[in-house]
JSON list of C-alpha atoms in Angstrom, two decimals:
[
{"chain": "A", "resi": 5, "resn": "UNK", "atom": "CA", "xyz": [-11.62, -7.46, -7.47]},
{"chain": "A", "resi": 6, "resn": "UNK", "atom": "CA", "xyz": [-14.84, -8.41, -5.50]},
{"chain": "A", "resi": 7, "resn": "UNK", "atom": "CA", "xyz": [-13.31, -7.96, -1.77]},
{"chain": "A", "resi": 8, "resn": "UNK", "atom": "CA", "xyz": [-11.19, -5.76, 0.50]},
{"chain": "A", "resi": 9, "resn": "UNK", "atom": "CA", "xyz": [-10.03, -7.46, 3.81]},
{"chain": "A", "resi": 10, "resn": "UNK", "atom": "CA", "xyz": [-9.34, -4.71, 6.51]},
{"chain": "A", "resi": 11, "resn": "UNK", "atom": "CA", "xyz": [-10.83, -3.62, 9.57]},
{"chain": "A", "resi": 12, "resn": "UNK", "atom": "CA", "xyz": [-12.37, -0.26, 9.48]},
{"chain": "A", "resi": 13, "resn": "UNK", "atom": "CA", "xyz": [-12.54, 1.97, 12.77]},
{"chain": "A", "resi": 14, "resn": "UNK", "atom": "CA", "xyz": [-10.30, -0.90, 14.27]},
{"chain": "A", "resi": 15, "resn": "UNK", "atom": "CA", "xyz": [-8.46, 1.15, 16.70]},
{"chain": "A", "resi": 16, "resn": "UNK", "atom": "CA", "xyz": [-11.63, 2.18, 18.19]},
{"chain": "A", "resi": 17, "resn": "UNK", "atom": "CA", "xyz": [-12.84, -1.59, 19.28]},
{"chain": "A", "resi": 18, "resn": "UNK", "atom": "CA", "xyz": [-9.52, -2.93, 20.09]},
{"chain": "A", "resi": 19, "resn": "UNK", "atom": "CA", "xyz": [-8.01, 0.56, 21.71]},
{"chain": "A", "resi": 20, "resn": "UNK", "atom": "CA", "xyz": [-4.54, -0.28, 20.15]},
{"chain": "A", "resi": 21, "resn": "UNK", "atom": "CA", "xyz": [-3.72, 0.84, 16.61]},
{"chain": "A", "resi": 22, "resn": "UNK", "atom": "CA", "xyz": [-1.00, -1.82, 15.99]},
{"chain": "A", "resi": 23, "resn": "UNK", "atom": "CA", "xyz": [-3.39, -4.95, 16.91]},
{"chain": "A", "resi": 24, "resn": "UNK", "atom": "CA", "xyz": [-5.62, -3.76, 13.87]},
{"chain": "A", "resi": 25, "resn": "UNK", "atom": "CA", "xyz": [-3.01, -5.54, 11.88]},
{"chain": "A", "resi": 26, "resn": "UNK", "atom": "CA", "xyz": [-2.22, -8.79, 13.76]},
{"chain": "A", "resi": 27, "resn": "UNK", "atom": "CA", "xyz": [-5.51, -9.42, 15.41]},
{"chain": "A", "resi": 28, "resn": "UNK", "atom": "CA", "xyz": [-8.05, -9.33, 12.14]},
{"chain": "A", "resi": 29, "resn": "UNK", "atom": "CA", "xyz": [-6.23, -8.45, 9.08]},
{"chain": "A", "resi": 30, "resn": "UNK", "atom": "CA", "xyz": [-3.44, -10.99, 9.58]},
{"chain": "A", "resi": 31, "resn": "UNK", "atom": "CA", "xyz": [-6.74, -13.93, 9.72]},
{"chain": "A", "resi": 32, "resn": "UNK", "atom": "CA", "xyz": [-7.74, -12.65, 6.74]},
{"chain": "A", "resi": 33, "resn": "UNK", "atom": "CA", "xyz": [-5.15, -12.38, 4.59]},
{"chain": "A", "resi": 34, "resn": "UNK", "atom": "CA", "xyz": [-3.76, -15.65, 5.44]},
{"chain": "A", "resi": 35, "resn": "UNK", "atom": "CA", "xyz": [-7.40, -17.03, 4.48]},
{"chain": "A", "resi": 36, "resn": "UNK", "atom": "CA", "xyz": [-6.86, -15.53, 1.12]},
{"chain": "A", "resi": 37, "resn": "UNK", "atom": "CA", "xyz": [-3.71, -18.04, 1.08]},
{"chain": "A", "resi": 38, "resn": "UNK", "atom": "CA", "xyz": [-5.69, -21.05, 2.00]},
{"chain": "A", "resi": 39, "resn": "UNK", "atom": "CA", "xyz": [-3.24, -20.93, 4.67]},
{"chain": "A", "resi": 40, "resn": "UNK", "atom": "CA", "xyz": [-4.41, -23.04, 8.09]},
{"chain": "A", "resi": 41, "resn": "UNK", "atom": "CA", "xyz": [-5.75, -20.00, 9.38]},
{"chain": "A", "resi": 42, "resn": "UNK", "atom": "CA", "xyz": [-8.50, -19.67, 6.99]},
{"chain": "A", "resi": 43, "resn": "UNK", "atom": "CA", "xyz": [-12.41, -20.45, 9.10]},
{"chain": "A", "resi": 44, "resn": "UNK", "atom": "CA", "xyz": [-12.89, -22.53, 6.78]},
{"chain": "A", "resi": 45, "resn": "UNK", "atom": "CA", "xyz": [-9.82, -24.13, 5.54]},
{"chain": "A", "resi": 46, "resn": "UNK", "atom": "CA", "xyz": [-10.98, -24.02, 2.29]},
{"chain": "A", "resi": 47, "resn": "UNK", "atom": "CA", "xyz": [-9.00, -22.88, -1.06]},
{"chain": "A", "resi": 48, "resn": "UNK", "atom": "CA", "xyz": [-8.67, -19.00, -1.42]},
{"chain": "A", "resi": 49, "resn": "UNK", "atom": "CA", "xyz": [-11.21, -17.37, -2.81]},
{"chain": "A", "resi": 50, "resn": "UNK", "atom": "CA", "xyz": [-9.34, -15.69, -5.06]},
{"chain": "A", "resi": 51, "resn": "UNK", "atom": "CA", "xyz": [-7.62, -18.48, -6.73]},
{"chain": "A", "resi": 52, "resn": "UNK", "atom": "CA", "xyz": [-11.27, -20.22, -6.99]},
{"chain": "A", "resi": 53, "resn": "UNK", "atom": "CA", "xyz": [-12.75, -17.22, -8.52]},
{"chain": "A", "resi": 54, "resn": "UNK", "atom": "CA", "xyz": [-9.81, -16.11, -10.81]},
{"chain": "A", "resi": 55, "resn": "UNK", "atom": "CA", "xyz": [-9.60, -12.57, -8.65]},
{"chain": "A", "resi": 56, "resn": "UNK", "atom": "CA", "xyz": [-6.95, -10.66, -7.31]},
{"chain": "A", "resi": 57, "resn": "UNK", "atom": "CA", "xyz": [-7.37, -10.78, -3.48]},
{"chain": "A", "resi": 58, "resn": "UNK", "atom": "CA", "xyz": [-6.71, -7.48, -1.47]},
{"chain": "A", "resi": 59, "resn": "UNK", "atom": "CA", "xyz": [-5.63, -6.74, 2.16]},
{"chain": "A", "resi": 60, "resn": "UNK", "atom": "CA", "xyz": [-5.25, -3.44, 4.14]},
{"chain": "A", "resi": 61, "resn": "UNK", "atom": "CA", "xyz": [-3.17, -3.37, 7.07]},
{"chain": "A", "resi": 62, "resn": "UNK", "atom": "CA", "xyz": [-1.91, -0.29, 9.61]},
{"chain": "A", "resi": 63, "resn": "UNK", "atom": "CA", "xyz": [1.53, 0.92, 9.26]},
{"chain": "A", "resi": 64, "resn": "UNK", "atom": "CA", "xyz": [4.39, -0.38, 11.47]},
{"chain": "A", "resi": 65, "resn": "UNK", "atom": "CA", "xyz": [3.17, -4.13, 13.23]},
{"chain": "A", "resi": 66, "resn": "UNK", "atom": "CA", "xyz": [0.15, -4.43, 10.97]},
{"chain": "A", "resi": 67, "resn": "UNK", "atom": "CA", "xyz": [2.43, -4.63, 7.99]},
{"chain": "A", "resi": 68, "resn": "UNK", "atom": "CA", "xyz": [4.89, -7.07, 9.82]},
{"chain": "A", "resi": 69, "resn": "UNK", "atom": "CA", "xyz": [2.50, -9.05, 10.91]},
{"chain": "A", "resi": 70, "resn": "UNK", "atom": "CA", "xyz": [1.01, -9.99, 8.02]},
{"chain": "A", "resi": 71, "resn": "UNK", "atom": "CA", "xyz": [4.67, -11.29, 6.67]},
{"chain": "A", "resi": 72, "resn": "UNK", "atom": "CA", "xyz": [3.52, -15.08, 7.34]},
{"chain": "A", "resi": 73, "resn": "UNK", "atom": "CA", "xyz": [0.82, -14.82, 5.30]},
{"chain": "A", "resi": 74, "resn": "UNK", "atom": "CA", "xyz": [2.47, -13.17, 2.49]},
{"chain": "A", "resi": 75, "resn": "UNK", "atom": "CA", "xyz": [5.30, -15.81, 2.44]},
{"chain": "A", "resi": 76, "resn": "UNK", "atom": "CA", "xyz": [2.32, -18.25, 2.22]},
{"chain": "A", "resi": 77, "resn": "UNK", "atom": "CA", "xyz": [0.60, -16.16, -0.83]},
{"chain": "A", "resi": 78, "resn": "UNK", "atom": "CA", "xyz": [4.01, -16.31, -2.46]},
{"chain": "A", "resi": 79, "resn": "UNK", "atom": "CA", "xyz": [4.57, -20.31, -1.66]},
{"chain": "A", "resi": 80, "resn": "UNK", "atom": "CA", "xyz": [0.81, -21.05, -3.12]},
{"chain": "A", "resi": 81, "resn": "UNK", "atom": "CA", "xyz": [1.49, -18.54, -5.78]},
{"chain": "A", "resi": 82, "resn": "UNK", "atom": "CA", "xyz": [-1.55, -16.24, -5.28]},
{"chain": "A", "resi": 83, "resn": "UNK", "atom": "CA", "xyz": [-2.56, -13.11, -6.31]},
{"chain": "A", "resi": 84, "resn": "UNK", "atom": "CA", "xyz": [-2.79, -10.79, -3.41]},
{"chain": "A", "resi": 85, "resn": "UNK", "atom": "CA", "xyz": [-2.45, -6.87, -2.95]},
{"chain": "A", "resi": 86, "resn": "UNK", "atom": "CA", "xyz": [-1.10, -6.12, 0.49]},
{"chain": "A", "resi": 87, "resn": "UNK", "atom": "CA", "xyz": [-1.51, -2.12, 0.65]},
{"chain": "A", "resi": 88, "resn": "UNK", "atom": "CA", "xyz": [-0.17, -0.95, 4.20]},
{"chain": "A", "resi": 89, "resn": "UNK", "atom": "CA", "xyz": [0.16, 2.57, 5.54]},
{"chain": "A", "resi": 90, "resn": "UNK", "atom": "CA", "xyz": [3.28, 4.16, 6.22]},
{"chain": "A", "resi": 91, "resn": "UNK", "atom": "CA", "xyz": [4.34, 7.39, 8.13]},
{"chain": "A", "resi": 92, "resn": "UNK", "atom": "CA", "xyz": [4.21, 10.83, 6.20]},
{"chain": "A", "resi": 93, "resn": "UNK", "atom": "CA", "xyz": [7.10, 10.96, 3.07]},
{"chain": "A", "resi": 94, "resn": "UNK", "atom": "CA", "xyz": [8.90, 13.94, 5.21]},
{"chain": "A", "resi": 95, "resn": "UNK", "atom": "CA", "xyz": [9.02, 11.99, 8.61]},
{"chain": "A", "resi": 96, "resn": "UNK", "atom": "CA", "xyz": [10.45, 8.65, 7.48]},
{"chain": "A", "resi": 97, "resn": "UNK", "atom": "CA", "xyz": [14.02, 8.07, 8.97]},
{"chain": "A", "resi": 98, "resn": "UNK", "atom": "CA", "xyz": [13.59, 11.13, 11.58]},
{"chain": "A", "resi": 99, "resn": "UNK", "atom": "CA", "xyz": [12.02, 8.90, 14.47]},
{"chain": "A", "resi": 100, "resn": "UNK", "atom": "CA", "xyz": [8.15, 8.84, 13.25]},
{"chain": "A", "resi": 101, "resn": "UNK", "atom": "CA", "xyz": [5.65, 6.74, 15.09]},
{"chain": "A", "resi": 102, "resn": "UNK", "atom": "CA", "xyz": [5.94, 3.04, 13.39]},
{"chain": "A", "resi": 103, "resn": "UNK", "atom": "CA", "xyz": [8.43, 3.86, 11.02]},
{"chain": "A", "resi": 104, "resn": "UNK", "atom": "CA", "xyz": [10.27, 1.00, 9.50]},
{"chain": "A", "resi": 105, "resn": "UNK", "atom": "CA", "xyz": [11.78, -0.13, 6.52]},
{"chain": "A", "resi": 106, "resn": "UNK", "atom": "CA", "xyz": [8.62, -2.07, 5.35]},
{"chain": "A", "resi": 107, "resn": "UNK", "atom": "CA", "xyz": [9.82, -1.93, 1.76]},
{"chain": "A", "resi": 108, "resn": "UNK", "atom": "CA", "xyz": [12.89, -3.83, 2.16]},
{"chain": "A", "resi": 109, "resn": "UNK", "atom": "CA", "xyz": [10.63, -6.65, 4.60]},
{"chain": "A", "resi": 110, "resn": "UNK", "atom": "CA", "xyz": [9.25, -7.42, 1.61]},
{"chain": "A", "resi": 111, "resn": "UNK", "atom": "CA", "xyz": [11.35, -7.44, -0.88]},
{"chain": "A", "resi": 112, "resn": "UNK", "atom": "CA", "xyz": [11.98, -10.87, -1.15]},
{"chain": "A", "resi": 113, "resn": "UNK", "atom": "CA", "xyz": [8.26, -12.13, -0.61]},
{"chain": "A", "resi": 114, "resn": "UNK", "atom": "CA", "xyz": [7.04, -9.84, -3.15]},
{"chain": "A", "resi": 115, "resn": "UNK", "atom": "CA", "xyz": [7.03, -9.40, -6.66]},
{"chain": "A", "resi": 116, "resn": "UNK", "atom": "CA", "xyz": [7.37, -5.74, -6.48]},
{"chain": "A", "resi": 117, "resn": "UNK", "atom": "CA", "xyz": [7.17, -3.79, -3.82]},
{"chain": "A", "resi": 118, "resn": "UNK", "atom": "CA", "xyz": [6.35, 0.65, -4.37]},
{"chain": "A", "resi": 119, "resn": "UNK", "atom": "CA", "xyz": [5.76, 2.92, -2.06]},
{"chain": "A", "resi": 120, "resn": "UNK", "atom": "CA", "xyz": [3.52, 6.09, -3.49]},
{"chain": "A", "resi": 121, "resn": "UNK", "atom": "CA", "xyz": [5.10, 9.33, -3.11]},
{"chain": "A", "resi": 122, "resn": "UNK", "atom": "CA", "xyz": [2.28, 11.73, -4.36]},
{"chain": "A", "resi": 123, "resn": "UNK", "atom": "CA", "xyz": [-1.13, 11.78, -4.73]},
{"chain": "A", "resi": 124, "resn": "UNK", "atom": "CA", "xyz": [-1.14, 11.28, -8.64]},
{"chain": "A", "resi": 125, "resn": "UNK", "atom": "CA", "xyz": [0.63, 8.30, -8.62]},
{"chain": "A", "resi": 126, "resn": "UNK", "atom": "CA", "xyz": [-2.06, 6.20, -6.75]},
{"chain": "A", "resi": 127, "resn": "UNK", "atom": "CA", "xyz": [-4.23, 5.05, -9.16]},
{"chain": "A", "resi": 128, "resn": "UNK", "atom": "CA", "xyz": [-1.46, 4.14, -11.48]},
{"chain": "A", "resi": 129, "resn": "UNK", "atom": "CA", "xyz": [0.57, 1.93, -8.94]},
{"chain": "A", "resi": 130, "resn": "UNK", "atom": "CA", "xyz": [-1.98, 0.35, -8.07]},
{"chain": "A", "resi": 131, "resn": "UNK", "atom": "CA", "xyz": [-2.88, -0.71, -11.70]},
{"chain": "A", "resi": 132, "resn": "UNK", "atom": "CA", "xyz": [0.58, -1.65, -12.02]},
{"chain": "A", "resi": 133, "resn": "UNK", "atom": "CA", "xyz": [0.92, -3.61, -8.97]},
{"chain": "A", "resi": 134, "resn": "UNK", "atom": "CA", "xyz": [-2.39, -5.39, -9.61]},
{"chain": "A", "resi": 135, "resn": "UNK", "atom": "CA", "xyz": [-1.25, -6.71, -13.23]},
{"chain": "A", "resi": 136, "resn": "UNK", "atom": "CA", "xyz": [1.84, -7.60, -11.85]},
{"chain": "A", "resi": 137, "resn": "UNK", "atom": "CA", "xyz": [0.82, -10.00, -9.51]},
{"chain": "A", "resi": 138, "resn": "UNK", "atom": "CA", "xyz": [-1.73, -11.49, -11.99]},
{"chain": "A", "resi": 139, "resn": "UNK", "atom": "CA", "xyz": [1.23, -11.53, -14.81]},
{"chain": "A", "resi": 140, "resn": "UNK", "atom": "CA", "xyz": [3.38, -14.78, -15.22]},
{"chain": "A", "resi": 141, "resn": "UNK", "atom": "CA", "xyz": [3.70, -16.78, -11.87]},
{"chain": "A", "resi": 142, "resn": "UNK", "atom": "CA", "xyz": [0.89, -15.30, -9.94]},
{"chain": "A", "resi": 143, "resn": "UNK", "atom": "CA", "xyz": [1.96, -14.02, -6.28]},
{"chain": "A", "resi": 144, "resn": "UNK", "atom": "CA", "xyz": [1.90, -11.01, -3.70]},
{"chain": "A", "resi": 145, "resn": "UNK", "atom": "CA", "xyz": [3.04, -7.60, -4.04]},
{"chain": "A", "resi": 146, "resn": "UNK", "atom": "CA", "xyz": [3.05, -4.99, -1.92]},
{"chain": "A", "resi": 147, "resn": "UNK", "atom": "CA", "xyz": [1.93, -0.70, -2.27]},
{"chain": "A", "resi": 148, "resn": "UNK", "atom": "CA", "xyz": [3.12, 1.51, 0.48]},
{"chain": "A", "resi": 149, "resn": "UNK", "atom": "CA", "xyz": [0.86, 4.71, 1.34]},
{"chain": "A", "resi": 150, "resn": "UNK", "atom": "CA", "xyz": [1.91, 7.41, 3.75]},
{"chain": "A", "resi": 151, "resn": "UNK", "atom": "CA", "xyz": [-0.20, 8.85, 5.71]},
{"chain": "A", "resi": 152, "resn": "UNK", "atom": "CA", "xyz": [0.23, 12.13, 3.98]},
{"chain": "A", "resi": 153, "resn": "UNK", "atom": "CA", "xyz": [-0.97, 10.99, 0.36]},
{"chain": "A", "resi": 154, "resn": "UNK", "atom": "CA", "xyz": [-3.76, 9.97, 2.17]},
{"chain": "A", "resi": 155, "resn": "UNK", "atom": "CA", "xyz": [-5.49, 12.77, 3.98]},
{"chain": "A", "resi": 156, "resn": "UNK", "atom": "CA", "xyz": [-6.99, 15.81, 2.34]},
{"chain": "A", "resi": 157, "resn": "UNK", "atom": "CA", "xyz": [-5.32, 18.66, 1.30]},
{"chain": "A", "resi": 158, "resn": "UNK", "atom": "CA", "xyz": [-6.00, 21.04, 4.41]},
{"chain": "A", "resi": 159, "resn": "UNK", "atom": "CA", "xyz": [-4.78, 18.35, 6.95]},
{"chain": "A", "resi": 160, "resn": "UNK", "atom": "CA", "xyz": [-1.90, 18.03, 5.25]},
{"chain": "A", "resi": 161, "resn": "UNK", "atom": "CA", "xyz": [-1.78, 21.51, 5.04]},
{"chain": "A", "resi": 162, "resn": "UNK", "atom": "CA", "xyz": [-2.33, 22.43, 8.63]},
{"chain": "A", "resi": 163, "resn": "UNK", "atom": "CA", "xyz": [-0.04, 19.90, 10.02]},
{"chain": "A", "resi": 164, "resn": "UNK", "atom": "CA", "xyz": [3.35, 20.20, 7.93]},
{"chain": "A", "resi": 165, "resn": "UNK", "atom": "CA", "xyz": [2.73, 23.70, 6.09]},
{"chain": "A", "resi": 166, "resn": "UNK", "atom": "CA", "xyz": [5.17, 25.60, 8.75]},
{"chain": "A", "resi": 167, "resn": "UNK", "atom": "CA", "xyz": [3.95, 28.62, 10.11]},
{"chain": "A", "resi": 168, "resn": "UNK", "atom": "CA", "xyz": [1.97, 31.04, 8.47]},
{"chain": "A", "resi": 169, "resn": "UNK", "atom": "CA", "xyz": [4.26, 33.97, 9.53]},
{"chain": "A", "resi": 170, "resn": "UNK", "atom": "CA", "xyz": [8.17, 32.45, 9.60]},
{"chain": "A", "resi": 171, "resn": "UNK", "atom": "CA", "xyz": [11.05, 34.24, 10.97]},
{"chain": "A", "resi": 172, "resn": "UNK", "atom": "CA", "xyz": [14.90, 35.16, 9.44]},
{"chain": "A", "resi": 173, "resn": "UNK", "atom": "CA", "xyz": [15.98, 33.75, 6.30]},
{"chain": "A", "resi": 174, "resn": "UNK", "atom": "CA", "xyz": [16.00, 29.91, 7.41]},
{"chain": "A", "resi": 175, "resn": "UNK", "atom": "CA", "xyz": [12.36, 30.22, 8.68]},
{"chain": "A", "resi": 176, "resn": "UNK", "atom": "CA", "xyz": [11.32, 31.46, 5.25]},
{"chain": "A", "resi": 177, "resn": "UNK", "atom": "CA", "xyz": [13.80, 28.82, 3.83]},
{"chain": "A", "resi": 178, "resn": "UNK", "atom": "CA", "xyz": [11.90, 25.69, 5.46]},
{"chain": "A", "resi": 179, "resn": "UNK", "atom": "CA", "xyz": [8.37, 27.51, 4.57]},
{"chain": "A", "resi": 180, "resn": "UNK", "atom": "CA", "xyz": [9.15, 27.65, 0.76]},
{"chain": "A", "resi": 181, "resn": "UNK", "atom": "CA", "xyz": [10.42, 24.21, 1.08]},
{"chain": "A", "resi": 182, "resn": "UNK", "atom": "CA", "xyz": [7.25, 22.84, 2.72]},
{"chain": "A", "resi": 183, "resn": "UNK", "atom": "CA", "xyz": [4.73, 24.74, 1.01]},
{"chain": "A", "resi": 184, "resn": "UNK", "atom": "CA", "xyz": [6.58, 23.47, -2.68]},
{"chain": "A", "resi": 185, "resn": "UNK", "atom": "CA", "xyz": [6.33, 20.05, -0.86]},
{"chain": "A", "resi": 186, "resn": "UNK", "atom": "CA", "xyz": [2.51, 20.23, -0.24]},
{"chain": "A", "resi": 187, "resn": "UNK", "atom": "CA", "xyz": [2.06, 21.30, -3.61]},
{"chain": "A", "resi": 188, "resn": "UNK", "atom": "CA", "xyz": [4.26, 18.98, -5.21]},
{"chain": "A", "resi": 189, "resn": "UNK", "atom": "CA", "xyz": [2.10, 16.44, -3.24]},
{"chain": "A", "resi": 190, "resn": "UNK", "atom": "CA", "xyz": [-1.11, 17.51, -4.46]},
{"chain": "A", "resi": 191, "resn": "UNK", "atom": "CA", "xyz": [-0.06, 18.40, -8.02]},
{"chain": "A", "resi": 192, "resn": "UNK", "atom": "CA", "xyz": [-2.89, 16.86, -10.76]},
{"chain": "A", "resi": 193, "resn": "UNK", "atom": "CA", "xyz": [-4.66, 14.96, -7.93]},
{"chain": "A", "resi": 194, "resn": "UNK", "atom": "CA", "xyz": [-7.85, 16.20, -9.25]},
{"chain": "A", "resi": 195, "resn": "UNK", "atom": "CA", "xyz": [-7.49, 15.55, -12.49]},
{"chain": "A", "resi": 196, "resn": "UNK", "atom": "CA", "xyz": [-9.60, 12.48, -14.15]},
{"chain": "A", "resi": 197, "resn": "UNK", "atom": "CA", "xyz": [-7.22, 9.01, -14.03]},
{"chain": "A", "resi": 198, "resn": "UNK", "atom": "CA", "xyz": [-7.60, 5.47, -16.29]},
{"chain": "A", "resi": 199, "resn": "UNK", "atom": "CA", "xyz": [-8.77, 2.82, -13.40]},
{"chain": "A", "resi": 200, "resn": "UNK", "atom": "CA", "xyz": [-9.24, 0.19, -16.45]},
{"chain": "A", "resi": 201, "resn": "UNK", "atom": "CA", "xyz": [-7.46, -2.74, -15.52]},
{"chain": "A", "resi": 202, "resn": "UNK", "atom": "CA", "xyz": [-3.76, -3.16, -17.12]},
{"chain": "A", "resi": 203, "resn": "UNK", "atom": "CA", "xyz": [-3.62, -6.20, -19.26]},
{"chain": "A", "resi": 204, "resn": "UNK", "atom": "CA", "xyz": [-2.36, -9.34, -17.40]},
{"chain": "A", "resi": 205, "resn": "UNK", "atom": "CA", "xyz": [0.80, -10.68, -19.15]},
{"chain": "A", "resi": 206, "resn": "UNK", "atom": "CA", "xyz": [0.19, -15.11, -19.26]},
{"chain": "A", "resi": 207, "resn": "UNK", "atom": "CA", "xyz": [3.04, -17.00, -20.54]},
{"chain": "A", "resi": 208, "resn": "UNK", "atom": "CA", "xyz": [1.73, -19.88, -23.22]},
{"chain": "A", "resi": 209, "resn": "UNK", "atom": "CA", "xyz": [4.21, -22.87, -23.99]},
{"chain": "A", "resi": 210, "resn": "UNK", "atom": "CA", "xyz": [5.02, -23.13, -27.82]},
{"chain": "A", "resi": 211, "resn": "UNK", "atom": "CA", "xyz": [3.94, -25.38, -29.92]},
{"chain": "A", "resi": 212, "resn": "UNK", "atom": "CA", "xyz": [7.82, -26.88, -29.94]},
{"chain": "A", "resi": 213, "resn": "UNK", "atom": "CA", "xyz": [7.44, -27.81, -25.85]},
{"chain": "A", "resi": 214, "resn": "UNK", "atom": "CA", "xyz": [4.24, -29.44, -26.14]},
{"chain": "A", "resi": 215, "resn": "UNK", "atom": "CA", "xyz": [4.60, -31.00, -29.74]},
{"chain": "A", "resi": 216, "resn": "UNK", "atom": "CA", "xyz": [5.16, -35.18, -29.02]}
]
């Protein structure tokens, strides 16, 4: 992997969070995919250079938007890792900002699609994910990150812990729950992970289909 395609500090230029994903991303991921897009409407990079190509995109429109040029990824049967953010694990399906079904968007332009549910498990999807779509026919896939895997411990902490001093029996109920949820979350995210790359699984043709 030689280059990430994302727009740090986006929100700050454009003043809109959700343009992040359609306004710059979107152009670059589609020039990964040689689609028409591309400045220079040349061949992706990636498929000159025998690399994985890699896109990060906002949660919510930045992830939809970049559905055109994962369809073209999977048509020219590229490479690419699309990793898009995602609301916090305990928010989705209760109304969160951006929250969608991204997961099932993809499903059928993706050769697998995972979305990360604790801290531990990043590294090792993303190994996964990246030998996947380097394995067999080459195309897209797609890791999901909530926001909460994401930040450090004491935002997470200070924004969904519950209060420090709960009230009755249900109070104390939803504090145990979140406080086992937080550390449940955070569980062996310290400890030392394999980033090696995963060996990538090429199908050869036998000597029977290309004997004369």
């Amino acid at each position: 992997m030689a280059s990430t395609f994302s727009c740090p500090h986006g929100w700050r230029v454009l003043g809109c969070p959700s343009l992040v994903g359609s306004l710059i991303d979107l152009r670059r991921v589609q020039g990964l995919c040689g689609c028409p897009w591309s400045p220079s409407a040349s061949p992706p990079p990636n498929f000159l250079a025998g690399r994985i190509g890699v896109a990060a995109v906002t949660a919510g429109p930045g992830v939809t938007n970049a559905v055109t040029a994962i369809k073209n990824a999977q048509m020219a049967e590229s490479p690419v890792l699309l990793i898009g953010g995602a609301a916090a694990s305990l928010q989705k399906g209760r109304g969160a900002l951006q929250d969608i079904d991204q997961l099932s968007l993809f499903k059928t332009l993706c050769k697998a699609c995972v979305s990360v549910r604790t801290v531990r498990d990043i590294v090792p999807r993303l190994r996964e994910a990246i030998a996947t779509a380097q394995s067999g026919t080459p195309g897209p896939v797609f890791v999901e990150l909530p926001i909460d895997v994401l930040y450090p411990f004491h935002v997470v902490e200070k924004e969904i812990g519950g209060t420090k001093s709960p009230r009755g029996l249900r109070g104390k109920a939803v504090q145990w729950y979140l406080q086992n949820y937080i550390r449940n979350l955070f569980a062996g995210a310290w400890e030392p992970r394999d980033v090696s790359p995963l060996p990538v699984r090429v199908p050869l043709a036998t000597e029977d289909e290309v004997g004369f």
